[in-house]
Amino acid sequence: MKQKDIKIPEATIKRLSTYINCLERLDDKGCQVVSSELLGESCQVSPAQIRKDLSYFGEFGVRGVGYATKSLTEEIKVILGLDCIWPTVLVGVGHLGHALLNFTFFREHGYRMVAAFDSDPGKIGTEVEEGLHIQPIEKLVETASREKAAIGIVTVPASSAQSTADLLVEAGVRGILNFAPFKVRVPDNITLRNVSIVSELDNLAYLLSNKKPRRRLKKKK
Amino acid sequence: MKQKDIKIPEATIKRLSTYINCLERLDDKGCQVVSSELLGESCQVSPAQIRKDLSYFGEFGVRGVGYATKSLTEEIKVILGLDCIWPTVLVGVGHLGHALLNFTFFREHGYRMVAAFDSDPGKIGTEVEEGLHIQPIEKLVETASREKAAIGIVTVPASSAQSTADLLVEAGVRGILNFAPFKVRVPDNITLRNVSIVSELDNLAYLLSNKKPRRRLKKKK
DNA sequence: AACTTATCGTGATAGTTATCACAATACCCA
DNA sequence: TGGGTATTGTGATAACTATCACGATAAGTT
């Protein structure tokens, strides 16, 4: 038996999430066992990459056979921490916030939206989802800490992103997912992830502007 | 004079997009000149990283002084291909689609939404933005090719993501930004980017599940 | 039980990306 | 005009990540 402290690439974690997605689809199609080749085909990742990713966490397959679809799905969920429920709050119920609240996927995959907040008085009280009424920002700290929210989703405009993040930290959330186009600052003990939709589009524009993507002429004096 | 064919890291492109964002904010604050240190402070990237990123494309700064805020912004826009207008169409006007259509940022930064489509007959004709009426999916190929759409944004459910992508390809778009939780397949000459909101959340869950993020115990037989 | 086949798990290797340290140089001021 | 200061641009290096190639091994077959 060997035990080693090793580093897990962030890219690996991202892929694990997509593996779950593909595995569930394959399971729906009736595949009880998948090879790394089939799974790779399905989610457009090389078979070796999949095996490597999984090997960081243990041995989940059977040589000569493959992986049991259902149990591998469960194993990956455990790895990602999706075997428990993460109480989550969302701040800023604009279109994007609404989209996330209605995203049934969350409910089925380890997250539970326990509260939603907005600064627009006209929205307060609106039921955005079964049993979930929009609350004023002023209630954020009180409600989120009472509900023991662990994750806060920020879908407010850039101008109020930082103050929103501050409130979430005060309310005791451990992680923040920020969709506002502003890099907020949080204490070291808070985990932060920024999602920049604009960057994704800009990346596309860059690739389209260059015939040979990822290559370019470098000019120096 | 030296000229070399070198590879640009994808991460560099992503950062360039955020540099624009930070530079515009600094410019609003009255900073006419920024050092890599100040810019780095503002967008949470190391100064050396910023200089390296820029050095792939040329020399934009003045030693001992820094970078002219406005002109650096323009230079980066040129690098990313944002100095021209990208005609863009969006398919699937749910909450997320709506959010993107109303995102004024796009209009101001190189993209123009030329059409929006949805399969729900009840939505057809609705004006989602000044002068932009939702059209039926059946009109996609005709309208998008007439408008010479270069980019297609997919915000439909996973089940119709592939067929939507196929239509966009048929309409002649060169790039697709896919928000559906399904990895669509496109011909080699089409540039594709997948945005997985669920993966971002899952990543957060993983980090929260592990005290020391990015490190873990490895167990082997 | 030996042989064959399929497919995993992983050490070694190649490739990519970030960091570092410092030479280069523009501006300021005496 | 020369010396000091600030800050860039970049080669070298370190760190990280993906790919490859193959040994290990489970199941089926004769």
Short mmCIF file of C-alpha atoms (C1' of nucleotides) in Angstrom, two decimals:
data_model
loop_
_atom_site.label_atom_id
_atom_site.label_comp_id
_atom_site.label_asym_id
_atom_site.label_seq_id
_atom_site.Cartn_x
_atom_site.Cartn_y
_atom_site.Cartn_z
CA MET A 1 0.00 0.00 0.00
CA LYS A 2 1.23 3.42 -0.97
CA GLN A 3 0.06 6.80 0.17
CA LYS A 4 1.27 10.00 -1.35
CA ASP A 5 0.39 13.64 -1.20
CA ILE A 6 -0.06 14.75 -4.77
CA LYS A 7 -1.49 17.68 -6.57
CA ILE A 8 -4.72 17.43 -8.54
CA PRO A 9 -4.82 19.55 -11.69
CA GLU A 10 -7.71 21.97 -11.74
CA ALA A 11 -8.46 20.79 -15.27
CA THR A 12 -8.99 17.31 -13.89
CA ILE A 13 -11.71 18.56 -11.57
CA LYS A 14 -13.43 20.33 -14.42
CA ARG A 15 -13.38 17.15 -16.49
CA LEU A 16 -14.71 15.00 -13.64
CA SER A 17 -17.80 17.17 -13.66
CA THR A 18 -18.35 16.52 -17.35
CA TYR A 19 -17.73 12.81 -16.86
CA ILE A 20 -20.72 12.69 -14.53
CA ASN A 21 -22.83 14.33 -17.18
CA CYS A 22 -21.75 11.88 -19.88
CA LEU A 23 -21.99 8.86 -17.61
CA GLU A 24 -25.58 9.71 -16.74
CA ARG A 25 -26.43 9.99 -20.42
CA LEU A 26 -24.73 6.69 -21.18
CA ASP A 27 -26.57 5.07 -18.29
CA ASP A 28 -29.87 6.34 -19.69
CA LYS A 29 -28.96 4.68 -22.96
CA GLY A 30 -28.56 1.39 -21.10
CA CYS A 31 -24.77 1.15 -20.87
CA GLN A 32 -24.10 -0.56 -17.57
CA VAL A 33 -20.38 -0.73 -18.21
CA VAL A 34 -18.24 1.81 -20.03
CA SER A 35 -14.63 1.67 -21.18
CA SER A 36 -12.43 4.73 -21.00
CA GLU A 37 -12.57 4.68 -24.79
CA LEU A 38 -16.37 4.86 -24.93
CA LEU A 39 -16.58 7.52 -22.25
CA GLY A 40 -13.84 9.46 -23.98
CA GLU A 41 -15.72 9.27 -27.24
CA SER A 42 -18.82 10.54 -25.50
CA CYS A 43 -17.26 13.53 -23.78
CA GLN A 44 -14.45 14.26 -26.22
CA VAL A 45 -11.56 13.50 -23.92
CA SER A 46 -8.77 11.01 -24.63
CA PRO A 47 -9.11 7.60 -22.93
CA ALA A 48 -5.67 7.99 -21.34
CA GLN A 49 -6.70 11.33 -19.90
CA ILE A 50 -9.77 9.82 -18.30
CA ARG A 51 -7.82 6.97 -16.74
CA LYS A 52 -5.20 9.40 -15.48
CA ASP A 53 -7.80 11.71 -14.00
CA LEU A 54 -9.45 8.86 -12.13
CA SER A 55 -6.13 7.39 -11.01
CA TYR A 56 -5.49 10.47 -8.88
CA PHE A 57 -8.28 9.28 -6.61
CA GLY A 58 -8.07 5.51 -6.69
CA GLU A 59 -8.86 2.49 -8.84
CA PHE A 60 -12.43 2.38 -10.01
CA GLY A 61 -12.27 0.12 -13.05
CA VAL A 62 -11.77 -3.53 -13.86
CA ARG A 63 -8.94 -4.36 -16.24
CA GLY A 64 -10.13 -5.93 -19.43
CA VAL A 65 -13.68 -4.81 -18.70
CA GLY A 66 -14.13 -1.14 -17.95
CA TYR A 67 -16.06 0.85 -15.38
CA ALA A 68 -19.49 0.15 -13.90
CA THR A 69 -21.42 3.18 -15.11
CA LYS A 70 -23.58 3.78 -12.05
CA SER A 71 -20.96 3.17 -9.41
CA LEU A 72 -18.36 5.29 -11.22
CA THR A 73 -20.88 8.11 -11.32
CA GLU A 74 -21.34 7.81 -7.58
CA GLU A 75 -17.61 7.63 -6.95
CA ILE A 76 -17.02 10.83 -8.89
CA LYS A 77 -19.81 12.54 -7.00
CA VAL A 78 -18.08 11.61 -3.77
CA ILE A 79 -14.77 12.95 -5.08
CA LEU A 80 -16.39 16.26 -6.01
CA GLY A 81 -18.28 16.47 -2.74
CA LEU A 82 -21.66 16.10 -4.44
CA ASP A 83 -22.72 13.27 -2.16
CA CYS A 84 -24.09 15.83 0.25
CA ILE A 85 -26.38 18.83 -0.15
CA TRP A 86 -24.86 22.29 -0.42
CA PRO A 87 -27.22 24.97 0.87
CA THR A 88 -26.91 27.82 -1.61
CA VAL A 89 -28.16 31.39 -1.85
CA LEU A 90 -28.36 33.61 -4.90
CA VAL A 91 -28.09 37.39 -4.97
CA GLY A 92 -29.41 39.40 -7.90
CA VAL A 93 -32.52 37.99 -9.52
CA GLY A 94 -32.16 39.53 -12.96
CA HIS A 95 -32.43 37.37 -16.05
CA LEU A 96 -29.24 35.49 -15.27
CA GLY A 97 -30.20 34.95 -11.66
CA HIS A 98 -33.59 33.75 -12.76
CA ALA A 99 -31.99 31.35 -15.20
CA LEU A 100 -29.91 29.81 -12.45
CA LEU A 101 -32.80 29.57 -10.00
CA ASN A 102 -34.91 27.71 -12.54
CA PHE A 103 -32.08 25.40 -13.48
CA THR A 104 -33.56 22.15 -12.24
CA PHE A 105 -30.18 20.54 -12.66
CA PHE A 106 -28.98 22.07 -9.42
CA ARG A 107 -31.70 20.53 -7.33
CA GLU A 108 -30.87 17.11 -8.69
CA HIS A 109 -27.14 17.35 -8.21
CA GLY A 110 -26.15 18.29 -4.74
CA TYR A 111 -27.24 21.90 -4.41
CA ARG A 112 -30.29 23.34 -2.72
CA MET A 113 -31.28 26.94 -3.24
CA VAL A 114 -32.34 28.12 0.20
CA ALA A 115 -32.84 31.82 -0.50
CA ALA A 116 -32.74 34.49 -3.20
CA PHE A 117 -32.20 38.22 -2.75
CA ASP A 118 -32.62 41.35 -4.82
CA SER A 119 -32.34 45.08 -4.18
CA ASP A 120 -35.34 45.98 -6.35
CA PRO A 121 -38.30 46.62 -3.98
CA GLY A 122 -40.68 45.71 -6.79
CA LYS A 123 -39.37 42.14 -6.86
CA ILE A 124 -39.54 41.43 -3.14
CA GLY A 125 -41.95 38.66 -2.31
CA THR A 126 -42.17 37.28 -5.84
CA GLU A 127 -42.12 33.49 -5.89
CA VAL A 128 -39.35 32.47 -8.28
CA GLU A 129 -39.48 28.79 -7.59
CA GLU A 130 -41.69 26.54 -5.54
CA GLY A 131 -41.67 28.03 -2.06
CA LEU A 132 -38.79 30.42 -2.78
CA HIS A 133 -39.68 34.10 -2.42
CA ILE A 134 -37.30 36.92 -3.25
CA GLN A 135 -36.07 38.73 -0.15
CA PRO A 136 -34.52 42.18 0.22
CA ILE A 137 -30.74 42.45 0.38
CA GLU A 138 -31.09 43.74 3.93
CA LYS A 139 -32.18 40.26 4.99
CA LEU A 140 -29.18 38.57 3.39
CA VAL A 141 -26.90 38.20 6.39
CA GLU A 142 -29.70 37.16 8.71
CA THR A 143 -31.36 34.65 6.38
CA ALA A 144 -28.23 33.16 4.85
CA SER A 145 -26.60 32.54 8.19
CA ARG A 146 -29.80 31.10 9.66
CA GLU A 147 -30.08 28.73 6.68
CA LYS A 148 -26.40 27.89 7.04
CA ALA A 149 -25.76 28.72 3.39
CA ALA A 150 -22.38 27.37 2.29
CA ILE A 151 -22.34 28.77 -1.23
CA GLY A 152 -23.30 32.20 -2.52
CA ILE A 153 -23.99 32.92 -6.18
CA VAL A 154 -23.48 36.51 -7.27
CA THR A 155 -25.51 37.66 -10.27
CA VAL A 156 -25.65 41.38 -9.57
CA PRO A 157 -24.21 44.18 -11.74
CA ALA A 158 -20.46 44.79 -11.54
CA SER A 159 -20.99 47.91 -9.46
CA SER A 160 -22.50 46.04 -6.52
CA ALA A 161 -20.51 42.82 -6.83
CA GLN A 162 -17.99 43.67 -4.11
CA SER A 163 -20.56 44.79 -1.54
CA THR A 164 -22.60 41.67 -2.27
CA ALA A 165 -19.56 39.45 -1.77
CA ASP A 166 -18.82 41.23 1.50
CA LEU A 167 -22.32 40.52 2.76
CA LEU A 168 -22.05 36.86 1.79
CA VAL A 169 -18.78 36.57 3.66
CA GLU A 170 -20.39 38.21 6.67
CA ALA A 171 -23.22 35.70 6.44
CA GLY A 172 -20.70 32.90 6.71
CA VAL A 173 -20.72 31.30 3.28
CA ARG A 174 -17.59 29.30 2.48
CA GLY A 175 -17.58 29.69 -1.27
CA ILE A 176 -18.68 32.29 -3.81
CA LEU A 177 -19.46 31.86 -7.49
CA ASN A 178 -19.27 35.27 -9.09
CA PHE A 179 -20.89 35.99 -12.44
CA ALA A 180 -20.46 39.75 -12.27
CA PRO A 181 -17.79 41.15 -14.60
CA PHE A 182 -15.74 42.43 -11.68
CA LYS A 183 -13.05 40.54 -9.81
CA VAL A 184 -14.21 40.72 -6.22
CA ARG A 185 -11.83 40.33 -3.31
CA VAL A 186 -12.55 37.95 -0.44
CA PRO A 187 -10.64 36.77 2.65
CA ASP A 188 -8.23 33.87 2.22
CA ASN A 189 -10.49 31.36 3.90
CA ILE A 190 -13.26 31.93 1.33
CA THR A 191 -13.15 30.00 -1.92
CA LEU A 192 -13.92 32.15 -4.92
CA ARG A 193 -14.58 31.36 -8.54
CA ASN A 194 -15.22 33.93 -11.21
CA VAL A 195 -17.22 33.06 -14.31
CA SER A 196 -16.68 35.51 -17.11
CA ILE A 197 -19.13 35.11 -19.92
CA VAL A 198 -17.59 38.01 -21.77
CA SER A 199 -14.16 36.36 -21.68
CA GLU A 200 -15.60 33.29 -23.31
CA LEU A 201 -17.00 35.35 -26.15
CA ASP A 202 -13.78 37.32 -26.47
CA ASN A 203 -11.89 34.07 -26.67
CA LEU A 204 -14.12 33.02 -29.53
CA ALA A 205 -13.54 36.34 -31.29
CA TYR A 206 -9.79 35.86 -30.95
CA LEU A 207 -9.90 32.36 -32.38
CA LEU A 208 -12.04 33.53 -35.29
CA SER A 209 -9.70 36.42 -36.04
CA ASN A 210 -6.81 34.05 -36.54
CA LYS A 211 -6.94 31.46 -39.28
CA LYS A 212 -4.56 29.24 -37.41
CA PRO A 213 -5.98 29.32 -33.93
CA ARG A 214 -3.47 29.49 -31.12
CA ARG A 215 -0.65 30.56 -33.44
CA ARG A 216 0.50 33.98 -34.40
CA LEU A 217 3.41 35.89 -35.85
CA LYS A 218 5.63 37.55 -33.33
CA LYS A 219 7.32 40.71 -34.38
CA LYS A 220 10.22 42.29 -32.56
CA LYS A 221 12.25 45.32 -33.49
CA MET B 1 14.40 42.32 -36.25
CA LYS B 2 13.24 38.91 -35.24
CA GLN B 3 10.18 37.02 -36.30
CA LYS B 4 9.11 33.78 -34.77
CA ASP B 5 6.12 31.50 -34.87
CA ILE B 6 5.14 30.88 -31.31
CA LYS B 7 2.23 29.47 -29.47
CA ILE B 8 -0.09 31.64 -27.41
CA PRO B 9 -1.41 30.01 -24.25
CA GLU B 10 -5.17 29.91 -24.10
CA ALA B 11 -4.96 31.25 -20.55
CA THR B 12 -3.23 34.33 -21.93
CA ILE B 13 -6.19 35.08 -24.18
CA LYS B 14 -8.58 34.72 -21.28
CA ARG B 15 -6.52 37.15 -19.22
CA LEU B 16 -6.28 39.68 -22.03
CA SER B 17 -10.05 39.90 -21.92
CA THR B 18 -9.98 40.71 -18.22
CA TYR B 19 -7.20 43.25 -18.75
CA ILE B 20 -9.52 45.22 -21.00
CA ASN B 21 -12.13 45.22 -18.27
CA CYS B 22 -9.70 46.43 -15.62
CA LEU B 23 -8.07 48.97 -17.89
CA GLU B 24 -11.43 50.55 -18.64
CA ARG B 25 -12.17 50.81 -14.96
CA LEU B 26 -8.77 52.33 -14.25
CA ASP B 27 -9.28 54.76 -17.10
CA ASP B 28 -12.61 55.83 -15.62
CA LYS B 29 -10.78 56.51 -12.38
CA GLY B 30 -8.49 58.86 -14.25
CA CYS B 31 -5.37 56.69 -14.59
CA GLN B 32 -3.86 57.67 -17.90
CA VAL B 33 -0.82 55.47 -17.38
CA VAL B 34 -0.67 52.14 -15.60
CA SER B 35 2.26 50.00 -14.57
CA SER B 36 2.06 46.22 -14.78
CA GLU B 37 2.08 46.30 -11.00
CA LEU B 38 -0.99 48.52 -10.75
CA LEU B 39 -2.87 46.61 -13.42
CA GLY B 40 -1.90 43.37 -11.76
CA GLU B 41 -3.17 44.63 -8.44
CA SER B 42 -6.43 45.59 -10.08
CA CYS B 43 -7.11 42.31 -11.84
CA GLN B 44 -5.30 39.97 -9.46
CA VAL B 45 -2.62 38.77 -11.86
CA SER B 46 1.12 38.99 -11.23
CA PRO B 47 2.92 41.87 -12.94
CA ALA B 48 5.32 39.46 -14.62
CA GLN B 49 2.41 37.50 -16.02
CA ILE B 50 0.92 40.62 -17.53
CA ARG B 51 4.17 41.65 -19.16
CA LYS B 52 4.69 38.14 -20.50
CA ASP B 53 1.16 37.98 -21.89
CA LEU B 54 1.62 41.27 -23.71
CA SER B 55 5.09 40.37 -24.92
CA TYR B 56 3.63 37.60 -27.08
CA PHE B 57 2.12 40.27 -29.27
CA GLY B 58 4.62 43.10 -29.22
CA GLU B 59 5.93 45.92 -27.07
CA PHE B 60 3.24 48.20 -25.79
CA GLY B 61 4.83 49.85 -22.79
CA VAL B 62 7.52 52.38 -22.00
CA ARG B 63 10.31 51.25 -19.72
CA GLY B 64 10.46 53.15 -16.48
CA VAL B 65 6.97 54.50 -17.09
CA GLY B 66 4.30 51.91 -17.82
CA TYR B 67 1.51 51.59 -20.32
CA ALA B 68 -0.79 54.29 -21.70
CA THR B 69 -4.16 53.11 -20.44
CA LYS B 70 -6.29 54.04 -23.43
CA SER B 71 -3.94 52.90 -26.12
CA LEU B 72 -3.18 49.60 -24.39
CA THR B 73 -6.90 48.94 -24.22
CA GLU B 74 -7.15 49.53 -27.94
CA GLU B 75 -4.14 47.35 -28.67
CA ILE B 76 -5.61 44.46 -26.75
CA LYS B 77 -8.92 44.87 -28.54
CA VAL B 78 -7.07 44.58 -31.82
CA ILE B 79 -5.28 41.46 -30.60
CA LEU B 80 -8.56 39.84 -29.61
CA GLY B 81 -10.27 40.88 -32.82
CA LEU B 82 -12.63 43.26 -31.05
CA ASP B 83 -11.78 46.17 -33.29
CA CYS B 84 -14.50 45.04 -35.64
CA ILE B 85 -18.15 44.10 -35.18
CA TRP B 86 -19.10 40.42 -34.93
CA PRO B 87 -22.64 39.79 -36.14
CA THR B 88 -24.09 37.35 -33.63
CA VAL B 89 -27.27 35.30 -33.34
CA LEU B 90 -28.73 33.65 -30.27
CA VAL B 91 -30.86 30.52 -30.17
CA GLY B 92 -33.07 29.73 -27.20
CA VAL B 93 -34.58 32.76 -25.50
CA GLY B 94 -35.15 31.28 -22.04
CA HIS B 95 -33.94 33.11 -18.98
CA LEU B 96 -30.29 32.62 -19.86
CA GLY B 97 -30.81 33.68 -23.46
CA HIS B 98 -32.70 36.71 -22.28
CA ALA B 99 -29.90 37.58 -19.89
CA LEU B 100 -27.36 37.52 -22.72
CA LEU B 101 -29.56 39.52 -25.10
CA ASN B 102 -29.99 42.26 -22.52
CA PHE B 103 -26.33 42.31 -21.66
CA THR B 104 -25.51 45.78 -22.88
CA PHE B 105 -21.85 44.96 -22.57
CA PHE B 106 -21.93 43.06 -25.85
CA ARG B 107 -23.18 45.98 -27.84
CA GLU B 108 -20.38 48.14 -26.54
CA HIS B 109 -17.59 45.65 -27.12
CA GLY B 110 -17.49 44.31 -30.60
CA TYR B 111 -20.60 42.17 -30.88
CA ARG B 112 -23.94 42.94 -32.48
CA MET B 113 -26.93 40.73 -31.90
CA VAL B 114 -28.58 40.49 -35.30
CA ALA B 115 -31.25 37.88 -34.57
CA ALA B 116 -32.75 35.69 -31.85
CA PHE B 117 -34.66 32.44 -32.29
CA ASP B 118 -36.86 30.22 -30.18
CA SER B 119 -38.98 27.14 -30.78
CA ASP B 120 -41.84 28.28 -28.54
CA PRO B 121 -44.63 29.63 -30.82
CA GLY B 122 -45.82 31.80 -27.95
CA LYS B 123 -42.59 33.77 -27.94
CA ILE B 124 -42.38 34.47 -31.67
CA GLY B 125 -42.57 38.16 -32.45
CA THR B 126 -41.79 39.33 -28.95
CA GLU B 127 -39.41 42.26 -28.93
CA VAL B 128 -36.53 41.31 -26.63
CA GLU B 129 -34.38 44.30 -27.35
CA GLU B 130 -34.77 47.48 -29.34
CA GLY B 131 -35.75 46.30 -32.81
CA LEU B 132 -34.96 42.65 -32.15
CA HIS B 133 -37.96 40.31 -32.45
CA ILE B 134 -37.83 36.60 -31.66
CA GLN B 135 -38.07 34.47 -34.78
CA PRO B 136 -38.99 30.81 -35.16
CA ILE B 137 -36.21 28.24 -35.41
CA GLU B 138 -37.37 27.48 -38.95
CA LYS B 139 -36.10 30.89 -40.01
CA LEU B 140 -32.65 30.36 -38.49
CA VAL B 141 -30.70 29.25 -41.55
CA GLU B 142 -32.32 31.84 -43.80
CA THR B 143 -32.00 34.80 -41.45
CA ALA B 144 -28.58 34.01 -40.01
CA SER B 145 -27.01 33.53 -43.42
CA ARG B 146 -28.67 36.66 -44.81
CA GLU B 147 -27.35 38.66 -41.84
CA LYS B 148 -23.94 37.03 -42.31
CA ALA B 149 -23.88 35.96 -38.67
CA ALA B 150 -20.36 34.92 -37.67
CA ILE B 151 -21.10 33.77 -34.14
CA GLY B 152 -23.94 31.66 -32.80
CA ILE B 153 -24.83 31.48 -29.12
CA VAL B 154 -26.64 28.33 -28.01
CA THR B 155 -28.84 28.67 -24.93
CA VAL B 156 -31.29 25.83 -25.61
CA PRO B 157 -31.83 22.73 -23.45
CA ALA B 158 -29.28 19.91 -23.73
CA SER B 159 -31.69 17.81 -25.78
CA SER B 160 -31.77 20.25 -28.69
CA ALA B 161 -28.21 21.54 -28.47
CA GLN B 162 -26.84 19.33 -31.23
CA SER B 163 -29.61 20.07 -33.73
CA THR B 164 -29.26 23.78 -32.99
CA ALA B 165 -25.52 23.64 -33.57
CA ASP B 166 -26.12 21.81 -36.86
CA LEU B 167 -28.45 24.57 -38.02
CA LEU B 168 -25.96 27.24 -37.08
CA VAL B 169 -23.25 25.48 -39.05
CA GLU B 170 -25.61 25.22 -42.01
CA ALA B 171 -26.29 28.94 -41.70
CA GLY B 172 -22.57 29.58 -42.08
CA VAL B 173 -21.52 30.81 -38.66
CA ARG B 174 -17.80 30.42 -37.97
CA GLY B 175 -17.95 30.08 -34.21
CA ILE B 176 -20.35 28.71 -31.63
CA LEU B 177 -20.58 29.50 -27.93
CA ASN B 178 -22.50 26.67 -26.30
CA PHE B 179 -24.14 27.08 -22.90
CA ALA B 180 -26.12 23.84 -23.05
CA PRO B 181 -24.83 21.07 -20.79
CA PHE B 182 -24.10 18.83 -23.74
CA LYS B 183 -20.86 18.66 -25.70
CA VAL B 184 -21.98 19.28 -29.26
CA ARG B 185 -19.95 18.14 -32.24
CA VAL B 186 -19.11 20.49 -35.10
CA PRO B 187 -16.96 20.28 -38.24
CA ASP B 188 -13.27 21.06 -37.93
CA ASN B 189 -13.55 24.46 -39.55
CA ILE B 190 -16.00 25.68 -36.91
CA THR B 191 -14.64 27.09 -33.67
CA LEU B 192 -16.50 25.85 -30.64
CA ARG B 193 -16.44 26.86 -27.02
CA ASN B 194 -18.45 25.20 -24.30
CA VAL B 195 -19.40 27.09 -21.15
CA SER B 196 -20.42 24.80 -18.35
CA ILE B 197 -22.00 26.61 -15.46
CA VAL B 198 -22.55 23.35 -13.63
CA SER B 199 -18.84 22.52 -13.85
CA GLU B 200 -18.02 25.82 -12.20
CA LEU B 201 -20.32 25.05 -9.30
CA ASP B 202 -19.01 21.49 -9.04
CA ASN B 203 -15.50 22.88 -8.94
CA LEU B 204 -16.50 25.06 -6.03
CA ALA B 205 -18.06 22.09 -4.25
CA TYR B 206 -14.84 20.14 -4.70
CA LEU B 207 -12.71 22.94 -3.31
CA LEU B 208 -15.03 23.34 -0.33
CA SER B 209 -14.96 19.61 0.38
CA ASN B 210 -11.21 19.69 0.78
CA LYS B 211 -9.62 21.82 3.46
CA LYS B 212 -6.43 22.15 1.49
CA PRO B 213 -7.72 22.95 -1.96
CA ARG B 214 -5.85 21.32 -4.82
CA ARG B 215 -4.27 18.71 -2.57
CA ARG B 216 -5.51 15.34 -1.58
CA LEU B 217 -4.42 12.02 -0.19
CA LYS B 218 -3.78 9.36 -2.73
CA LYS B 219 -4.53 5.83 -1.75
CA LYS B 220 -3.32 2.80 -3.60
CA LYS B 221 -3.64 -0.86 -2.84
"C1'" DA C 1 -5.04 -24.77 -17.10
"C1'" DA C 2 -3.06 -22.35 -20.63
"C1'" DC C 3 -3.98 -19.00 -24.13
"C1'" DT C 4 -6.24 -14.92 -25.98
"C1'" DT C 5 -8.36 -10.59 -25.73
"C1'" DA C 6 -9.75 -6.37 -23.79
"C1'" DT C 7 -8.83 -2.64 -21.04
"C1'" DC C 8 -7.13 -0.61 -16.88
"C1'" DG C 9 -3.37 1.82 -13.99
"C1'" DT C 10 0.77 4.22 -14.13
"C1'" DG C 11 5.81 5.49 -14.62
"C1'" DA C 12 8.28 7.89 -17.97
"C1'" DT C 13 8.33 11.46 -21.25
"C1'" DA C 14 7.03 15.35 -23.89
"C1'" DG C 15 4.76 19.56 -24.05
"C1'" DT C 16 2.82 23.67 -22.07
"C1'" DT C 17 2.54 27.59 -18.91
"C1'" DA C 18 4.06 30.48 -15.13
"C1'" DT C 19 7.70 32.52 -12.50
"C1'" DC C 20 12.00 34.69 -11.85
"C1'" DA C 21 15.74 37.67 -12.31
"C1'" DC C 22 17.98 40.96 -14.70
"C1'" DA C 23 19.54 43.60 -18.76
"C1'" DA C 24 17.59 47.40 -21.34
"C1'" DT C 25 16.00 51.92 -21.51
"C1'" DA C 26 13.01 56.10 -20.99
"C1'" DC C 27 12.34 59.89 -18.03
"C1'" DC C 28 13.64 63.13 -14.39
"C1'" DC C 29 16.58 66.30 -12.26
"C1'" DA C 30 20.76 68.53 -10.90
"C1'" DT D 1 24.74 65.82 -20.04
"C1'" DG D 2 25.34 62.40 -16.81
"C1'" DG D 3 23.66 59.73 -13.01
"C1'" DG D 4 19.57 57.85 -10.50
"C1'" DT D 5 15.13 55.65 -10.62
"C1'" DA D 6 11.31 53.19 -12.26
"C1'" DT D 7 9.51 49.76 -14.95
"C1'" DT D 8 9.49 47.22 -19.13
"C1'" DG D 9 10.70 42.99 -22.12
"C1'" DT D 10 12.50 38.50 -22.12
"C1'" DG D 11 15.67 34.38 -21.77
"C1'" DA D 12 16.20 30.86 -18.49
"C1'" DT D 13 14.16 28.02 -15.26
"C1'" DA D 14 10.78 25.82 -12.56
"C1'" DA D 15 6.26 23.98 -12.17
"C1'" DC D 16 2.49 21.93 -14.00
"C1'" DT D 17 -0.28 18.97 -17.25
"C1'" DA D 18 -1.10 15.78 -20.97
"C1'" DT D 19 0.36 11.97 -23.69
"C1'" DC D 20 2.40 7.66 -24.44
"C1'" DA D 21 3.58 3.00 -24.01
"C1'" DC D 22 3.40 -0.96 -21.66
"C1'" DG D 23 2.97 -4.08 -17.67
"C1'" DA D 24 -0.89 -5.95 -15.01
"C1'" DT D 25 -4.93 -8.46 -14.83
"C1'" DA D 26 -9.86 -10.08 -15.34
"C1'" DA D 27 -12.88 -12.74 -18.23
"C1'" DG D 28 -13.82 -15.75 -21.87
"C1'" DT D 29 -12.35 -19.89 -24.74
"C1'" DT D 30 -10.36 -24.16 -25.99
#
